[in-house]
Amino acid sequence: MVTDKAQPVEQQGSLAQDFVRFAEASGVLRFGEFKTKAGRMSPYFFNAGLFDDGAKMGRLAEFYAKALVASGIEFDMVFGPAYKGIPLAATVAVELARLGRNVPFAYNRKEAKDHGEGGTLVGAPLKGRVLIVDDVMSAGTAARESIALIRAAGAVPHAIAIALDRQEKATENGQDVDHSAVQYVRNQLGMQVCTIATLADLLQYLAQSGAGADMAAHHERVLAYRERYGVGAA
């Protein structure tokens, strides 16, 4: 079991700013014009697949682990949804163990294996309160699939940890709704959500970066995007 008292807000804010800075330096966070799955033209793009070497993954796992400790969320094991969640769950479990909190982890295959041990689940048996680790939540589809797998195994889908909360309206049947995927998971599914950083943290980073006209322009565009598609606090 992992449990810790939540850390002061100022420490959490510093962690979020450090993470946004790290994501930009790693090329994971980019600014420009990008089309989202919802068909929106976003002024920024967060591609966690570009945490693509050992040093970046190790640093990323450190951010997850610190955010989880600061959140105070309790859990008994870690689950990584295929495919991006697999290395995330493994490396976060390693980092938690390094911090003295050894927990089992598991992940799923996209297709069931018909030989050997078979099935879709790999790793430790799913039991107790399960923490799902993923990169972002857009529509919440991957989260719902993971929740179904965990419940089918007789465990409790207890919480989700993600790197970035875009804090924007989700879409249902092609239409914008008044809540984000994170808010849906919290309010409708009753699960806790731990985020390393949010869109608000990204805006704060752009406002305080002091990098001149380019960052000011990025801030203006991201702010306009939030005003159009953003949601309030969960």
CSV table of C-alpha atoms in Angstrom, one decimal:
chain,number,residue,atom,x,y,z
A,1,MET,CA,0.0,0.0,0.0
A,2,VAL,CA,1.2,3.5,-0.8
A,3,THR,CA,0.0,6.4,1.3
A,4,ASP,CA,1.5,9.8,2.1
A,5,LYS,CA,0.4,13.1,3.5
A,6,ALA,CA,-0.2,15.7,0.8
A,7,GLN,CA,2.6,18.3,0.3
A,8,PRO,CA,2.1,22.1,0.6
A,9,VAL,CA,0.5,23.7,-2.5
A,10,GLU,CA,3.6,25.8,-3.2
A,11,GLN,CA,5.7,22.6,-3.6
A,12,GLN,CA,3.1,21.1,-5.9
A,13,GLY,CA,3.2,24.3,-8.0
A,14,SER,CA,6.9,24.2,-8.3
A,15,LEU,CA,6.8,20.6,-9.4
A,16,ALA,CA,4.3,21.5,-12.1
A,17,GLN,CA,6.4,24.3,-13.4
A,18,ASP,CA,9.5,22.1,-13.4
A,19,PHE,CA,7.6,19.5,-15.4
A,20,VAL,CA,6.3,22.0,-18.0
A,21,ARG,CA,9.9,23.3,-18.5
A,22,PHE,CA,11.2,19.7,-18.8
A,23,ALA,CA,8.5,18.8,-21.3
A,24,GLU,CA,9.3,21.7,-23.5
A,25,ALA,CA,13.1,21.1,-23.3
A,26,SER,CA,12.5,17.5,-24.3
A,27,GLY,CA,10.5,18.5,-27.3
A,28,VAL,CA,7.4,16.8,-25.9
A,29,LEU,CA,5.5,20.1,-25.5
A,30,ARG,CA,5.4,22.1,-28.7
A,31,PHE,CA,3.7,25.3,-29.8
A,32,GLY,CA,2.2,26.0,-33.2
A,33,GLU,CA,-1.0,24.7,-34.8
A,34,PHE,CA,-2.1,21.1,-34.2
A,35,LYS,CA,-5.3,19.3,-34.9
A,36,THR,CA,-6.7,17.4,-31.9
A,37,LYS,CA,-8.7,14.2,-32.0
A,38,ALA,CA,-11.8,16.3,-31.4
A,39,GLY,CA,-11.0,18.3,-34.6
A,40,ARG,CA,-9.9,21.4,-32.7
A,41,MET,CA,-6.9,23.5,-33.8
A,42,SER,CA,-4.8,23.6,-30.7
A,43,PRO,CA,-1.9,26.1,-30.2
A,44,TYR,CA,0.1,23.5,-28.3
A,45,PHE,CA,0.7,19.8,-28.5
A,46,PHE,CA,1.9,17.3,-25.8
A,47,ASN,CA,3.3,14.1,-27.3
A,48,ALA,CA,4.4,11.8,-24.4
A,49,GLY,CA,5.8,9.4,-27.0
A,50,LEU,CA,8.8,11.7,-27.3
A,51,PHE,CA,9.9,10.8,-23.8
A,52,ASP,CA,12.0,8.4,-25.8
A,53,ASP,CA,15.2,7.6,-24.0
A,54,GLY,CA,16.3,6.3,-20.6
A,55,ALA,CA,17.1,9.7,-19.1
A,56,LYS,CA,13.8,11.2,-20.1
A,57,MET,CA,11.8,8.3,-19.0
A,58,GLY,CA,13.6,8.2,-15.6
A,59,ARG,CA,13.0,11.9,-15.1
A,60,LEU,CA,9.3,11.5,-16.1
A,61,ALA,CA,8.9,8.7,-13.6
A,62,GLU,CA,10.3,10.9,-10.9
A,63,PHE,CA,7.7,13.6,-11.7
A,64,TYR,CA,4.9,11.0,-11.5
A,65,ALA,CA,6.2,9.6,-8.2
A,66,LYS,CA,6.6,13.0,-6.6
A,67,ALA,CA,3.1,14.1,-7.8
A,68,LEU,CA,1.6,10.9,-6.4
A,69,VAL,CA,3.3,11.4,-3.0
A,70,ALA,CA,2.1,15.0,-2.9
A,71,SER,CA,-1.4,14.0,-3.8
A,72,GLY,CA,-1.8,11.8,-0.7
A,73,ILE,CA,-3.7,9.2,-2.9
A,74,GLU,CA,-3.6,5.7,-1.5
A,75,PHE,CA,-3.2,2.7,-3.8
A,76,ASP,CA,-2.0,-0.9,-3.7
A,77,MET,CA,-0.7,-1.5,-7.2
A,78,VAL,CA,-0.1,0.2,-10.5
A,79,PHE,CA,-1.7,-0.6,-13.9
A,80,GLY,CA,-0.5,0.6,-17.3
A,81,PRO,CA,-3.0,0.5,-20.2
A,82,ALA,CA,-1.5,-0.6,-23.6
A,83,TYR,CA,0.4,0.8,-25.1
A,84,LYS,CA,1.8,4.1,-23.8
A,85,GLY,CA,0.8,3.2,-20.2
A,86,ILE,CA,3.0,0.1,-20.2
A,87,PRO,CA,6.4,1.8,-19.9
A,88,LEU,CA,4.9,4.5,-17.6
A,89,ALA,CA,3.6,1.9,-15.2
A,90,ALA,CA,6.9,0.0,-15.1
A,91,THR,CA,9.1,3.1,-14.6
A,92,VAL,CA,6.8,4.7,-12.1
A,93,ALA,CA,6.8,1.4,-10.1
A,94,VAL,CA,10.6,1.4,-10.2
A,95,GLU,CA,10.8,5.0,-9.0
A,96,LEU,CA,8.3,4.4,-6.2
A,97,ALA,CA,10.5,1.4,-5.1
A,98,ARG,CA,13.5,3.6,-5.2
A,99,LEU,CA,11.7,5.9,-2.8
A,100,GLY,CA,11.0,3.0,-0.5
A,101,ARG,CA,7.4,2.3,-1.7
A,102,ASN,CA,7.5,-1.1,-3.5
A,103,VAL,CA,4.2,-1.9,-5.2
A,104,PRO,CA,3.4,-4.5,-7.9
A,105,PHE,CA,2.4,-3.5,-11.4
A,106,ALA,CA,0.6,-5.0,-14.3
A,107,TYR,CA,-0.5,-4.1,-17.8
A,108,ASN,CA,-2.7,-5.4,-20.6
A,109,ARG,CA,-2.2,-6.5,-24.2
A,110,LYS,CA,-4.4,-5.2,-27.0
A,111,GLU,CA,-5.1,-8.7,-28.1
A,112,ALA,CA,-5.4,-11.9,-26.0
A,113,LYS,CA,-2.4,-14.3,-26.1
A,114,ASP,CA,-3.6,-17.8,-27.2
A,115,HIS,CA,-0.5,-19.6,-25.9
A,116,GLY,CA,1.7,-19.7,-22.8
A,117,GLU,CA,-0.1,-18.1,-19.9
A,118,GLY,CA,-2.7,-16.7,-22.3
A,119,GLY,CA,-5.1,-13.8,-21.6
A,120,THR,CA,-4.7,-10.1,-21.9
A,121,LEU,CA,-3.2,-9.2,-18.6
A,122,VAL,CA,0.6,-9.4,-17.8
A,123,GLY,CA,2.4,-8.9,-14.5
A,124,ALA,CA,1.1,-9.0,-11.0
A,125,PRO,CA,-2.5,-10.2,-10.3
A,126,LEU,CA,-4.9,-7.3,-10.2
A,127,LYS,CA,-6.1,-6.8,-6.7
A,128,GLY,CA,-6.8,-4.2,-4.1
A,129,ARG,CA,-6.9,-0.5,-5.0
A,130,VAL,CA,-5.5,0.0,-8.5
A,131,LEU,CA,-3.8,3.1,-9.8
A,132,ILE,CA,-4.0,3.6,-13.5
A,133,VAL,CA,-1.0,5.4,-15.0
A,134,ASP,CA,-1.4,7.1,-18.4
A,135,ASP,CA,-0.1,10.2,-20.3
A,136,VAL,CA,-3.2,12.3,-20.9
A,137,MET,CA,-7.0,11.9,-21.0
A,138,SER,CA,-8.9,13.3,-24.0
A,139,ALA,CA,-12.2,11.5,-24.2
A,140,GLY,CA,-11.6,9.1,-21.3
A,141,THR,CA,-12.1,6.1,-23.6
A,142,ALA,CA,-8.8,4.4,-22.5
A,143,ALA,CA,-9.6,5.0,-18.9
A,144,ARG,CA,-13.0,3.4,-19.2
A,145,GLU,CA,-11.5,0.3,-20.9
A,146,SER,CA,-8.9,0.0,-18.1
A,147,ILE,CA,-11.6,0.4,-15.4
A,148,ALA,CA,-13.6,-2.5,-17.1
A,149,LEU,CA,-10.5,-4.8,-17.1
A,150,ILE,CA,-9.7,-4.0,-13.5
A,151,ARG,CA,-13.3,-4.6,-12.3
A,152,ALA,CA,-13.5,-7.8,-14.3
A,153,ALA,CA,-10.4,-9.1,-12.5
A,154,GLY,CA,-12.1,-8.4,-9.1
A,155,ALA,CA,-10.0,-5.4,-8.2
A,156,VAL,CA,-11.0,-1.8,-7.5
A,157,PRO,CA,-10.1,1.0,-10.1
A,158,HIS,CA,-9.3,3.6,-7.4
A,159,ALA,CA,-7.3,6.4,-9.1
A,160,ILE,CA,-5.6,7.6,-12.3
A,161,ALA,CA,-2.3,9.5,-12.7
A,162,ILE,CA,-1.7,11.5,-15.8
A,163,ALA,CA,1.1,13.8,-16.9
A,164,LEU,CA,-1.0,16.7,-18.3
A,165,ASP,CA,-4.7,17.8,-17.7
A,166,ARG,CA,-5.6,19.8,-20.8
A,167,GLN,CA,-8.6,21.2,-18.8
A,168,GLU,CA,-10.8,21.4,-21.9
A,169,LYS,CA,-14.3,20.2,-22.8
A,170,ALA,CA,-14.7,16.6,-23.7
A,171,THR,CA,-16.7,15.6,-26.8
A,172,GLU,CA,-19.6,13.1,-26.9
A,173,ASN,CA,-21.1,12.0,-30.2
A,174,GLY,CA,-19.1,14.8,-31.9
A,175,GLN,CA,-20.5,17.5,-29.6
A,176,ASP,CA,-18.7,19.5,-26.9
A,177,VAL,CA,-19.9,18.9,-23.4
A,178,ASP,CA,-19.5,21.0,-20.2
A,179,HIS,CA,-17.0,18.8,-18.5
A,180,SER,CA,-13.5,17.5,-19.2
A,181,ALA,CA,-12.5,13.8,-19.3
A,182,VAL,CA,-10.8,14.4,-15.9
A,183,GLN,CA,-13.9,15.9,-14.4
A,184,TYR,CA,-16.0,13.0,-15.7
A,185,VAL,CA,-13.6,10.4,-14.1
A,186,ARG,CA,-13.7,12.3,-10.8
A,187,ASN,CA,-17.4,13.3,-10.6
A,188,GLN,CA,-19.1,10.5,-12.5
A,189,LEU,CA,-16.9,7.5,-11.9
A,190,GLY,CA,-15.9,8.6,-8.4
A,191,MET,CA,-12.2,8.1,-8.9
A,192,GLN,CA,-9.3,10.2,-7.7
A,193,VAL,CA,-7.1,11.8,-10.4
A,194,CYS,CA,-3.5,12.9,-9.9
A,195,THR,CA,-2.0,15.2,-12.5
A,196,ILE,CA,1.6,16.4,-12.7
A,197,ALA,CA,0.6,19.6,-14.5
A,198,THR,CA,-2.5,21.3,-15.9
A,199,LEU,CA,-3.3,23.8,-18.7
A,200,ALA,CA,-3.3,26.5,-15.9
A,201,ASP,CA,0.3,25.5,-15.1
A,202,LEU,CA,1.2,25.8,-18.7
A,203,LEU,CA,-0.2,29.3,-18.9
A,204,GLN,CA,1.6,30.3,-15.8
A,205,TYR,CA,4.9,29.0,-17.3
A,206,LEU,CA,4.3,31.0,-20.5
A,207,ALA,CA,3.5,34.1,-18.5
A,208,GLN,CA,6.6,33.9,-16.3
A,209,SER,CA,9.1,32.5,-18.7
A,210,GLY,CA,10.4,36.0,-19.6
A,211,ALA,CA,11.4,34.8,-23.0
A,212,GLY,CA,10.1,37.7,-24.9
A,213,ALA,CA,7.7,38.1,-27.8
A,214,ASP,CA,7.5,34.4,-28.8
A,215,MET,CA,6.4,33.2,-25.4
A,216,ALA,CA,4.0,36.1,-25.1
A,217,ALA,CA,2.4,35.2,-28.4
A,218,HIS,CA,2.2,31.5,-27.3
A,219,HIS,CA,0.5,32.6,-24.0
A,220,GLU,CA,-2.0,34.7,-25.9
A,221,ARG,CA,-3.0,31.9,-28.2
A,222,VAL,CA,-3.1,29.3,-25.5
A,223,LEU,CA,-5.2,31.6,-23.3
A,224,ALA,CA,-7.6,32.2,-26.2
A,225,TYR,CA,-7.9,28.5,-26.7
A,226,ARG,CA,-8.7,28.0,-23.1
A,227,GLU,CA,-11.4,30.7,-23.2
A,228,ARG,CA,-13.0,28.9,-26.1
A,229,TYR,CA,-12.7,25.3,-25.0
A,230,GLY,CA,-11.7,25.3,-21.4
A,231,VAL,CA,-13.6,24.1,-18.3
A,232,GLY,CA,-13.7,25.3,-14.7
A,233,ALA,CA,-12.1,23.6,-11.8
A,234,ALA,CA,-13.1,20.0,-11.1
